[in-house]
PDB file of C-alpha atoms in Angstrom:
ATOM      1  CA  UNK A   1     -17.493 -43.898 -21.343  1.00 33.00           C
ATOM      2  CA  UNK A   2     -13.753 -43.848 -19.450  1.00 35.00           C
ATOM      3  CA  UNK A   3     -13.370 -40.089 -21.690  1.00 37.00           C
ATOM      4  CA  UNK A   4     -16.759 -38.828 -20.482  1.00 36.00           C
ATOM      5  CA  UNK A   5     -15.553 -39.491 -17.246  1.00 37.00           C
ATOM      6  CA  UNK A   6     -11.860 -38.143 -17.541  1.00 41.00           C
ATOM      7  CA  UNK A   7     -12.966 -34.893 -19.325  1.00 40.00           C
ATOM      8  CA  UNK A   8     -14.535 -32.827 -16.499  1.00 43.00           C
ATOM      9  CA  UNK A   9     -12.345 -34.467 -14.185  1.00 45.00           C
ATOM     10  CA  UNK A  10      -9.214 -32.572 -16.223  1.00 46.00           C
ATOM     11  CA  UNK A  11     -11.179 -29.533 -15.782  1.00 41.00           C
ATOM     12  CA  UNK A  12     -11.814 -29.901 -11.886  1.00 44.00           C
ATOM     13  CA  UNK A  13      -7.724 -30.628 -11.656  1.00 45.00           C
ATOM     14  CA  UNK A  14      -6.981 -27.703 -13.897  1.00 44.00           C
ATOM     15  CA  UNK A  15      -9.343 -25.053 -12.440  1.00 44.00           C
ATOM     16  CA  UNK A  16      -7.303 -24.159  -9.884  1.00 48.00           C
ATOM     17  CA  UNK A  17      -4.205 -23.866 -11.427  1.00 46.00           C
ATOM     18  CA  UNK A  18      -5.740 -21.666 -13.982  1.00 46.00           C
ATOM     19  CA  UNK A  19      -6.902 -19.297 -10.846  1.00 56.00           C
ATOM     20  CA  UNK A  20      -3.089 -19.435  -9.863  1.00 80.00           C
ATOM     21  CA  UNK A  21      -1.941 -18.197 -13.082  1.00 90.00           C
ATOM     22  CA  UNK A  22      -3.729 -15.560 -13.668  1.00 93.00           C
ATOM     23  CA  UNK A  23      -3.616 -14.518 -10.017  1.00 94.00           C
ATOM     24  CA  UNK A  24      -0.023 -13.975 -10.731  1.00 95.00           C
ATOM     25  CA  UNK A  25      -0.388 -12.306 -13.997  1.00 97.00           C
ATOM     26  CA  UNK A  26      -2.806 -10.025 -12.202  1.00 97.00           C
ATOM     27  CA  UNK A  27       0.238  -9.657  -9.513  1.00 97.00           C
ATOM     28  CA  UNK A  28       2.981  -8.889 -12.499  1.00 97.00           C
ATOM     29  CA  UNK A  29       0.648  -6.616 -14.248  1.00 98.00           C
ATOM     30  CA  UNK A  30       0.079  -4.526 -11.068  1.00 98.00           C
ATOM     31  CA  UNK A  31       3.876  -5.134 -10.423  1.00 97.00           C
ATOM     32  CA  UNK A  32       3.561  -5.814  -6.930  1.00 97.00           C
ATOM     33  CA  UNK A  33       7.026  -7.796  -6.116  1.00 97.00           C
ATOM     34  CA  UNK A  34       8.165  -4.042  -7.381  1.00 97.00           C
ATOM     35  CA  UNK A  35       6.031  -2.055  -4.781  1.00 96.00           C
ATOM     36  CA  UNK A  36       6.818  -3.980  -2.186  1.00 96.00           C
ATOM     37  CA  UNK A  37      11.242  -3.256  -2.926  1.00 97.00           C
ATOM     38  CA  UNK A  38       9.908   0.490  -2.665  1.00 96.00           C
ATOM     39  CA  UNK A  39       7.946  -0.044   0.384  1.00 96.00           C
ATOM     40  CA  UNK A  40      10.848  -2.491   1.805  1.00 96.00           C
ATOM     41  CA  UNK A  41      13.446   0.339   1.766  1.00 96.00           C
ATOM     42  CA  UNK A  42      11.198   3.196   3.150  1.00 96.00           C
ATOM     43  CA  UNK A  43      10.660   0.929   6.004  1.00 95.00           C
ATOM     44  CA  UNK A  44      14.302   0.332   6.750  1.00 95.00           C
ATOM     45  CA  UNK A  45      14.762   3.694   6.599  1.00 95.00           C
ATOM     46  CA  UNK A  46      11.841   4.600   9.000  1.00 95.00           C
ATOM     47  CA  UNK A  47      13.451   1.962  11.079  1.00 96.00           C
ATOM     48  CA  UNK A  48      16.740   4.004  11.543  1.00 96.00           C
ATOM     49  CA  UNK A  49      15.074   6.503  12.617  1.00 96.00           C
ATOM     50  CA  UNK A  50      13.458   4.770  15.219  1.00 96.00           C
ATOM     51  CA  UNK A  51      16.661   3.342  16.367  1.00 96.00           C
ATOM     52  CA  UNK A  52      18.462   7.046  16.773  1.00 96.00           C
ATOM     53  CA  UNK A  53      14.785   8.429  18.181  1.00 96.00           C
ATOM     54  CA  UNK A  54      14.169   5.534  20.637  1.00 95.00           C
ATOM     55  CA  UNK A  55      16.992   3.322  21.239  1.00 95.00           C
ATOM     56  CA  UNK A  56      19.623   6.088  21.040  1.00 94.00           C
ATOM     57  CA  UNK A  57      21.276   4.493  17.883  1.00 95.00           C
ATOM     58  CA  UNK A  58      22.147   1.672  19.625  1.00 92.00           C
ATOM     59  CA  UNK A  59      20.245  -0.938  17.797  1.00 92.00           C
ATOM     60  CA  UNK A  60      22.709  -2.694  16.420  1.00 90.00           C
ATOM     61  CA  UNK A  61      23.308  -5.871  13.985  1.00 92.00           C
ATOM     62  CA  UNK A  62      20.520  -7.679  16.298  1.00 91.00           C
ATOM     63  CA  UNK A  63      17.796  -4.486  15.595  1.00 94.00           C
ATOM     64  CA  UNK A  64      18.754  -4.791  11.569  1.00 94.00           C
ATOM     65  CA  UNK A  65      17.639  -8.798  11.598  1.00 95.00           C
ATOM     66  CA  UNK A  66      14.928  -7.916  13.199  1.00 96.00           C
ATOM     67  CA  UNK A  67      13.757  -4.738  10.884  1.00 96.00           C
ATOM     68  CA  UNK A  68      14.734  -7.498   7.647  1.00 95.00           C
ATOM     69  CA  UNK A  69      12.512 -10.056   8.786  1.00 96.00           C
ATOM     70  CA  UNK A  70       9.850  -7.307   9.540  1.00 96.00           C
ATOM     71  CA  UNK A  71      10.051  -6.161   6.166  1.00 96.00           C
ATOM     72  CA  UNK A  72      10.332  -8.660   4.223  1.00 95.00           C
ATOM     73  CA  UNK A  73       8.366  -8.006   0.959  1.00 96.00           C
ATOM     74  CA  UNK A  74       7.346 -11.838   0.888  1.00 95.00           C
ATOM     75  CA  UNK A  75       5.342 -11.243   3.710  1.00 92.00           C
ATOM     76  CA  UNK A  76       3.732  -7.878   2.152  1.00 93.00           C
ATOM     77  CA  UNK A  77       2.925  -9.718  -1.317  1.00 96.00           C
ATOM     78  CA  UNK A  78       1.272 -12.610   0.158  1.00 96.00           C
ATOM     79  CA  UNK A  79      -1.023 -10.453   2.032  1.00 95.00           C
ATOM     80  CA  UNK A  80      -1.541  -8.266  -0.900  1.00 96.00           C
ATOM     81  CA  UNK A  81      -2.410 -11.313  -2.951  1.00 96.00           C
ATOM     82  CA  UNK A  82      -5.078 -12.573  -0.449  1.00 96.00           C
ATOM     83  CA  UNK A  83      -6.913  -9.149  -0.508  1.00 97.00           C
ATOM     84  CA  UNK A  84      -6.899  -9.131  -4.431  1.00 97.00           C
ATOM     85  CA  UNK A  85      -8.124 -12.714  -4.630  1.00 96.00           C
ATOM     86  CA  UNK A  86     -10.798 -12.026  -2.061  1.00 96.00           C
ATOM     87  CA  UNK A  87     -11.704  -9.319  -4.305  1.00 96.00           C
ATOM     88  CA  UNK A  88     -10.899  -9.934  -7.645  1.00 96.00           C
ATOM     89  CA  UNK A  89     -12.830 -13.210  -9.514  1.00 92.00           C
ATOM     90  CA  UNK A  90     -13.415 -13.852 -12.696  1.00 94.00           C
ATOM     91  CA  UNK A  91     -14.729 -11.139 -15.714  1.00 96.00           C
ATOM     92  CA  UNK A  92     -13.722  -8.575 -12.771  1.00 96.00           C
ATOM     93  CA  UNK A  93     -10.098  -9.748 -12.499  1.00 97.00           C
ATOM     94  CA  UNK A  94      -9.395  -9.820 -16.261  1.00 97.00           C
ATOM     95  CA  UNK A  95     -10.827  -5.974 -16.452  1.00 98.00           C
ATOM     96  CA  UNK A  96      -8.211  -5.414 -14.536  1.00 98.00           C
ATOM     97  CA  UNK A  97      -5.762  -7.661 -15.955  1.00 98.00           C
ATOM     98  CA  UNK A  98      -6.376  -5.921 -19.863  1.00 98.00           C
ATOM     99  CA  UNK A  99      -6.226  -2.171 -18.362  1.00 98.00           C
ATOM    100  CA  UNK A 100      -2.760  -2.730 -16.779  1.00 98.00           C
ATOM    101  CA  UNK A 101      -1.155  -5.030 -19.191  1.00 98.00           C
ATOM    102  CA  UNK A 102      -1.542  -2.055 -21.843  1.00 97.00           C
ATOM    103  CA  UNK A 103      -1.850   1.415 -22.364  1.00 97.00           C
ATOM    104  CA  UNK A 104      -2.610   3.689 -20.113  1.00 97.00           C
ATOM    105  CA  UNK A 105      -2.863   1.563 -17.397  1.00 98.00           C
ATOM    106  CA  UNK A 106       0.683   0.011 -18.061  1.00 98.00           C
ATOM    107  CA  UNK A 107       2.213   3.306 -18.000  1.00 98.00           C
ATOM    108  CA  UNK A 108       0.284   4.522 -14.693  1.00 98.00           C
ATOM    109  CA  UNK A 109       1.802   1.788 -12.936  1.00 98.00           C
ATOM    110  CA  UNK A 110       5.157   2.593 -14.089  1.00 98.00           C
ATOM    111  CA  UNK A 111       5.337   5.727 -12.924  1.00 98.00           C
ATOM    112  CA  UNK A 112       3.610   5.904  -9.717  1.00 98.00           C
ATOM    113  CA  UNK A 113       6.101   3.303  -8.711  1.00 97.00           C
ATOM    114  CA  UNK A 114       9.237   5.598  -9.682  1.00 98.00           C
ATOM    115  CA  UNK A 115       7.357   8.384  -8.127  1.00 97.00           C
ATOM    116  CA  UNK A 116       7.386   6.211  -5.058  1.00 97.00           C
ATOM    117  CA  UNK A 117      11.135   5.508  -5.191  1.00 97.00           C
ATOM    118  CA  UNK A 118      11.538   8.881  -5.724  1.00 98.00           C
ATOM    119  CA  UNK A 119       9.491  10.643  -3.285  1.00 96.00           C
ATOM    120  CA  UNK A 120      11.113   9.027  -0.637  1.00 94.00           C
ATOM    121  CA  UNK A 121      14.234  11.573  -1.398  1.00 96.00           C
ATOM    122  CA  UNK A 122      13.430  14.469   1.278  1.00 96.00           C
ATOM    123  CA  UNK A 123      14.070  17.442  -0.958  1.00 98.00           C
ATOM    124  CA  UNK A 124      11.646  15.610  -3.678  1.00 98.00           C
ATOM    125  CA  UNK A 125       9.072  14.756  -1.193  1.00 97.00           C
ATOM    126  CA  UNK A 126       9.531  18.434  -0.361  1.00 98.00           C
ATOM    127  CA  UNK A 127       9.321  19.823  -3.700  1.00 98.00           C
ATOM    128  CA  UNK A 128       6.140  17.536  -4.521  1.00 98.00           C
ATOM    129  CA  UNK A 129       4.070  18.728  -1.354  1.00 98.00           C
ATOM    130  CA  UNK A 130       5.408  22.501  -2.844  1.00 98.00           C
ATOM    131  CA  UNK A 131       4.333  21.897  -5.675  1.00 98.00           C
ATOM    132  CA  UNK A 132       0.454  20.761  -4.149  1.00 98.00           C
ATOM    133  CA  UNK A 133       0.504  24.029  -1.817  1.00 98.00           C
ATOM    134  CA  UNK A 134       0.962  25.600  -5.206  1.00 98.00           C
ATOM    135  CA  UNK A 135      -2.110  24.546  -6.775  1.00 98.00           C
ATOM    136  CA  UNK A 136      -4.298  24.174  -3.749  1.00 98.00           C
ATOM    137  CA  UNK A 137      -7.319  26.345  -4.016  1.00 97.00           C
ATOM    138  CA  UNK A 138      -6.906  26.499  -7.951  1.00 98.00           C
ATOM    139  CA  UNK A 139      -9.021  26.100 -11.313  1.00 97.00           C
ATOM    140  CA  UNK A 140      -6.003  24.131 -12.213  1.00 98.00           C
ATOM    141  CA  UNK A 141      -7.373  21.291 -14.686  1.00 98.00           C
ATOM    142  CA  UNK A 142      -4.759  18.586 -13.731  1.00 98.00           C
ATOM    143  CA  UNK A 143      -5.251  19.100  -9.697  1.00 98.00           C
ATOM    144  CA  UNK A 144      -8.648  19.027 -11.069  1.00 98.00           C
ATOM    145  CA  UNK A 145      -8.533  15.435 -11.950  1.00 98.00           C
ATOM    146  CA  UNK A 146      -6.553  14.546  -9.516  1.00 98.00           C
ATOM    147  CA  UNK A 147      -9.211  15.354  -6.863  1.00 98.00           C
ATOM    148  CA  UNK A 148     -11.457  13.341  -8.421  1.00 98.00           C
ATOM    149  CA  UNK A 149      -9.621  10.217  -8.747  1.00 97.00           C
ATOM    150  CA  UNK A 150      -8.713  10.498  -4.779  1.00 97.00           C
ATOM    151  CA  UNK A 151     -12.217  11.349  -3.917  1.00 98.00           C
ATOM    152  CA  UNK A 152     -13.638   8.585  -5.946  1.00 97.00           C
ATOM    153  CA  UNK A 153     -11.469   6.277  -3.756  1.00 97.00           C
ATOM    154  CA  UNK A 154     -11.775   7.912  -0.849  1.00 97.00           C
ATOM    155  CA  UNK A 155      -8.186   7.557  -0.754  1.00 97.00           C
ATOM    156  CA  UNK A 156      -7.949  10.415   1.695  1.00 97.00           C
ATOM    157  CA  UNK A 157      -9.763   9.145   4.504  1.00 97.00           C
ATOM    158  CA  UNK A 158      -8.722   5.379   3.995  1.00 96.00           C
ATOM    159  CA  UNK A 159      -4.189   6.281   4.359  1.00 96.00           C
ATOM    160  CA  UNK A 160      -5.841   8.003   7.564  1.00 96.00           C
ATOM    161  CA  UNK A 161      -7.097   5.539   8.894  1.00 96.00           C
ATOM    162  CA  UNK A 162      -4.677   3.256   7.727  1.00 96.00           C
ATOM    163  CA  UNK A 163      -2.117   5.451   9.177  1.00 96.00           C
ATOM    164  CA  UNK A 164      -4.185   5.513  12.847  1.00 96.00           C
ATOM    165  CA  UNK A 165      -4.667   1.938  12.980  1.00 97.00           C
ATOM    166  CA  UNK A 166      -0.675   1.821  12.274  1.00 97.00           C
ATOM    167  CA  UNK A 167      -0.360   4.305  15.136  1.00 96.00           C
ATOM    168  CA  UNK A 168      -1.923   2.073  17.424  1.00 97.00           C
ATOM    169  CA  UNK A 169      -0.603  -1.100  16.545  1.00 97.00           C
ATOM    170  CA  UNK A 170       2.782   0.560  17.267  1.00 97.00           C
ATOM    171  CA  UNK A 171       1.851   1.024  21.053  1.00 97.00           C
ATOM    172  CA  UNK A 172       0.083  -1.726  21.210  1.00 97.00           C
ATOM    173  CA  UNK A 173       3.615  -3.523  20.408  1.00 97.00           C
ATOM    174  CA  UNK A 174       5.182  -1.796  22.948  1.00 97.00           C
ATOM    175  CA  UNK A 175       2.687  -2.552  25.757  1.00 97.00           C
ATOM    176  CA  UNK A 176       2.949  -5.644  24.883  1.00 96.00           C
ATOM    177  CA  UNK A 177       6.663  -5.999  24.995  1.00 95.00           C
ATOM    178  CA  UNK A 178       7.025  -4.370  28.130  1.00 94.00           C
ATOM    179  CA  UNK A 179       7.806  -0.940  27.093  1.00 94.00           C
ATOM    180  CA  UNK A 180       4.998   0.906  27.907  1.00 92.00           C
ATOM    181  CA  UNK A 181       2.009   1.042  30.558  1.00 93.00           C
ATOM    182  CA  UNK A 182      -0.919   2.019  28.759  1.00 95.00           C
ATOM    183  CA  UNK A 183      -4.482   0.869  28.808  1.00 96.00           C
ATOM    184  CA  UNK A 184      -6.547   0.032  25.261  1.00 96.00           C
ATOM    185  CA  UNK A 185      -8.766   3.153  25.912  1.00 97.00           C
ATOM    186  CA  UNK A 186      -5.986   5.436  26.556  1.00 97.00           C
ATOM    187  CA  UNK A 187      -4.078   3.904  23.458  1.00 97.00           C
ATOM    188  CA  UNK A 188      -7.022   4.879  21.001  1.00 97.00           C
ATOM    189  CA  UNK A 189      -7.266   8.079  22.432  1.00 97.00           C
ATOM    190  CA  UNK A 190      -4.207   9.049  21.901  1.00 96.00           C
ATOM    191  CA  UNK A 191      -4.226   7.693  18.310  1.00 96.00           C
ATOM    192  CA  UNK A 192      -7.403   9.739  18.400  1.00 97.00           C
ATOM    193  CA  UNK A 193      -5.771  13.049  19.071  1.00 97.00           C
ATOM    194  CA  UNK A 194      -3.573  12.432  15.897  1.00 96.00           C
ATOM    195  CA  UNK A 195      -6.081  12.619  13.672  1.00 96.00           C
ATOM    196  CA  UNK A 196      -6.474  16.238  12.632  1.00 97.00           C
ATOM    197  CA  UNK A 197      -2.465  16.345  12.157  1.00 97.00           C
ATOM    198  CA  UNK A 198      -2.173  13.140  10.013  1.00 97.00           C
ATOM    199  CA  UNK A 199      -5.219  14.032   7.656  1.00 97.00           C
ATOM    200  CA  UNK A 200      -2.883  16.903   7.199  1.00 97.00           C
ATOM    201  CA  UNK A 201       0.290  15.210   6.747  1.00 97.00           C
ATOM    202  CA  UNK A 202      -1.532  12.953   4.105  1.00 97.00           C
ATOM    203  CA  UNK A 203      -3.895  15.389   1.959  1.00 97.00           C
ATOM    204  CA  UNK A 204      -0.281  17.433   1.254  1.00 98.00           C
ATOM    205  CA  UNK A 205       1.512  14.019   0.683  1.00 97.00           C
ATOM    206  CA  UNK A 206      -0.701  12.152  -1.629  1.00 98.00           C
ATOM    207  CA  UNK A 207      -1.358  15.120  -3.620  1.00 98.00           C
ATOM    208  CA  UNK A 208       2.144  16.134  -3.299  1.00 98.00           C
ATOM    209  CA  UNK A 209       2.642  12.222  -4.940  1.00 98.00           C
ATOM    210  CA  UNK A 210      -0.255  11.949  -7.752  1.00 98.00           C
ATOM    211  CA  UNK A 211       1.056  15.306  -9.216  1.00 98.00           C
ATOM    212  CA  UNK A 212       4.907  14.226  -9.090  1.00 98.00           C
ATOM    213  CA  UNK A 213       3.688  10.635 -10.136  1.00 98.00           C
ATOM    214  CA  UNK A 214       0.934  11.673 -12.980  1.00 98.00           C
ATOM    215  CA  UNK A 215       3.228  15.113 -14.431  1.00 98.00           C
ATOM    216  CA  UNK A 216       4.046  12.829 -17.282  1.00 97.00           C
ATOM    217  CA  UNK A 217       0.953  11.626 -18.335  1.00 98.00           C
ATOM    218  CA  UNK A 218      -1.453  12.787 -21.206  1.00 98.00           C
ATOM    219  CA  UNK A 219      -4.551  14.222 -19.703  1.00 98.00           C
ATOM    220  CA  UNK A 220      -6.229  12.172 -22.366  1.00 98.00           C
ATOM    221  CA  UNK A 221      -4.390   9.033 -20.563  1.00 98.00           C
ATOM    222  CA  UNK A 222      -5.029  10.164 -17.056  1.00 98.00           C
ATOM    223  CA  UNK A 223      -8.822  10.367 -18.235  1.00 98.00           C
ATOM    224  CA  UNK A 224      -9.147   6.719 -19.024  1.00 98.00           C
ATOM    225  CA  UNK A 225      -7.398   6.183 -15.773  1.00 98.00           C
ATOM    226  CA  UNK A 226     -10.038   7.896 -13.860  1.00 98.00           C
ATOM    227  CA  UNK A 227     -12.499   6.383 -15.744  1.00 98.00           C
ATOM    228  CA  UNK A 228     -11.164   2.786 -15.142  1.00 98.00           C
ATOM    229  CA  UNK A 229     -11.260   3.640 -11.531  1.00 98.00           C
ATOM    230  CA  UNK A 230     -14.775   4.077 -11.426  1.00 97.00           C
ATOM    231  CA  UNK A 231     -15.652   1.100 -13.002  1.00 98.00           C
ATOM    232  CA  UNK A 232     -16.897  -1.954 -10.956  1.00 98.00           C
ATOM    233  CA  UNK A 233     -13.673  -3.577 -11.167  1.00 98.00           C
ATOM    234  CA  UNK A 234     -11.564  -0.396 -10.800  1.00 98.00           C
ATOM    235  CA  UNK A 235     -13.283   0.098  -7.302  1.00 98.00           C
ATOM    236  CA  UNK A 236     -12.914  -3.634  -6.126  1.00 98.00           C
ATOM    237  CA  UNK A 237      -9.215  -2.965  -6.977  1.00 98.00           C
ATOM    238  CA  UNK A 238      -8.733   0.431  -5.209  1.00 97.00           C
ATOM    239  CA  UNK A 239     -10.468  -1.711  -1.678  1.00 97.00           C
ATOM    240  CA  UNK A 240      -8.386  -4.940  -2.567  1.00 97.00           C
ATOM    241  CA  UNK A 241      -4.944  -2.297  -2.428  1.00 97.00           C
ATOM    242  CA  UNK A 242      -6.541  -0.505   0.807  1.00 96.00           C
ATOM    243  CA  UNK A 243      -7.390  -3.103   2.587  1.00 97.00           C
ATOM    244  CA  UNK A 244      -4.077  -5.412   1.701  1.00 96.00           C
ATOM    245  CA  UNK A 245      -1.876  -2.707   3.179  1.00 96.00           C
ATOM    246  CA  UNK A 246      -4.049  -1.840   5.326  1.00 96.00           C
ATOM    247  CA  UNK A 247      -3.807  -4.966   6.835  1.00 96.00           C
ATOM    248  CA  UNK A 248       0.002  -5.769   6.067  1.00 96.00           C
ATOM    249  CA  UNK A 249       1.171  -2.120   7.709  1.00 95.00           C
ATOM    250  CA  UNK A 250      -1.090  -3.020  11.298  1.00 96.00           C
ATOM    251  CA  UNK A 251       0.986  -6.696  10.752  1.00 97.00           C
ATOM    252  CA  UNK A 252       4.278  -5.002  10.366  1.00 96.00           C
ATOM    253  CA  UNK A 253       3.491  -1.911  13.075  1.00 96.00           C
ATOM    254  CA  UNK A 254       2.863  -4.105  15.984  1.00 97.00           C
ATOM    255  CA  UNK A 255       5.878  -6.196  15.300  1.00 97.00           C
ATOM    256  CA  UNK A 256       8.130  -3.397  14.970  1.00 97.00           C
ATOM    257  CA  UNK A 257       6.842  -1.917  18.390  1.00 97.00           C
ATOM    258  CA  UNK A 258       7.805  -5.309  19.956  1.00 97.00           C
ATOM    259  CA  UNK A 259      10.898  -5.153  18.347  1.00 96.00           C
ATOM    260  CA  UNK A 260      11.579  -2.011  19.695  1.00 96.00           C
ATOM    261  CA  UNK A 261      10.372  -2.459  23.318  1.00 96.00           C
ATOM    262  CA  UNK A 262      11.845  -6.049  22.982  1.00 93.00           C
ATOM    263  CA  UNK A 263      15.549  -3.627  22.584  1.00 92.00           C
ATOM    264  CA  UNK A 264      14.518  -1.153  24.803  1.00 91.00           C
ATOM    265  CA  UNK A 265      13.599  -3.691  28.210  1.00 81.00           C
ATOM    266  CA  UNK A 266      17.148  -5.831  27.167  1.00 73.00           C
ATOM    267  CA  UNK A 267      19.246  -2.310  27.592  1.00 63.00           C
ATOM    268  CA  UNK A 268      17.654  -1.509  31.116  1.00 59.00           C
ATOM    269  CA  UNK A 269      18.673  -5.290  32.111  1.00 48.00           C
TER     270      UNK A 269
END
């Protein structure tokens, strides 16, 4: 009767470290710790330009702590993990799991993370968005498919808002270190006003992107890809990813604009 007993208790014990596994093998397979390296250095680098732009290069050693701890890519996989386990349970989570631990899904990860690296390069970023201005307006068969992978995840409108919410999470860092005197209301509205211009900015950059990230890929390949995405799981994937950096940029916006208003109230002291 004691191994009746002992049995399901195993399981209960086990259960959760099970989840934990394959939460991380769903993390590995996506290759997350790798995104978040990419994403790491593009926001140092946004950060020196808000040091020459707003605090006239005179951030110093004490700024570059600060932009570290702001960017730390522990911080953006932890919240990226949350998002995917709210999301991802279960037969859903393997589907996922078995399309990006082999081919094409593999491969698609692999290179829209080097496309990421490499975008970030101005004259590449420059050539990509070319390259999109190119095509725009085209029967071309690969913009073709392209469209309707970023339509079926609304993946236009959702980096714009994204973006906004960013925006104003920004100001609302500097009101509320000191830096600026700006009500709520007049915060959104400005955010508001940006919207035309940053739909803009991001239909030429994530086009500019897919096409520099996908130019490799079989169209056969790129098929099952699109396919995948409209799949149950492929969809609670796409939201998991929107909503996870979604979340972690508005996190790391507001504490950069308190960093920076933090800097900017000590140099008028």
């Amino acid at each position: 009767m004691r191994q009746l007993f002992l049995i399901p208790l195993l399981w209960v014990l086990a259960a959760p470290v099970w989840a934990d596994a394959r939460a991380q093998v769903l993390m590995d397979v996506l290759r997350i710790d790798e995104v978040a390296v990419i994403l790491q250095a593009e926001g140092v680098e946004y950060a020196e330009t808000i040091n020459q732009d707003m605090l006239g290069g005179q951030g110093g050693a004490g700024w570059q702590l600060q932009v570290d701890a702001i960017y730390n890519p522990q911080r953006l996989t932890e919240t990226l993990r949350a998002h995917l386990d709210a999301e991802l349970q279960g037969d859903m989570r393997e589907e996922v799991i078995r399309f990006f631990a082999t081919e094409p899904g593999a491969q698609v990860i692999k290179l829209e993370n080097a496309a990421r690296a490499a975008i970030g390069n101005e004259d590449i970023e420059d050539a990509a968005r070319t390259k999109f201005a190119e095509l725009e307006g085209t029967n071309d068969p690969r913009l073709a498919r392209i469209t309707a992978l970023i339509d079926g995840g609304d993946m236009i409108n959702r980096n714009v808002t994204a973006a906004m919410n960013s925006n104003y999470q920004f100001m609302r860092g500097l009101g509320d270190g000191g830096a600026m005197d700006m009500t709520d209301g007049e915060m959104l509205a400005e955010v508001t006003d940006q919207q035309d211009a940053i739909t803009e900015d991001t239909t030429g950059w994530l086009y500019g992107y897919l096409l520099l990230a996908y130019s490799p890929l079989e169209d056969a390949a790129l098929d099952q890809y699109i396919a995948f995405a409209e799949t149950k799981a492929g969809i609670a994937l796409n939201r998991a990813l929107f909503d996870g950096y979604g979340a972690a940029y508005a996190e790391i916006s507001y504490a950069l604009g308190r960093a920076v208003a933090l800097n900017m109230v000590a140099e008028e002291l």
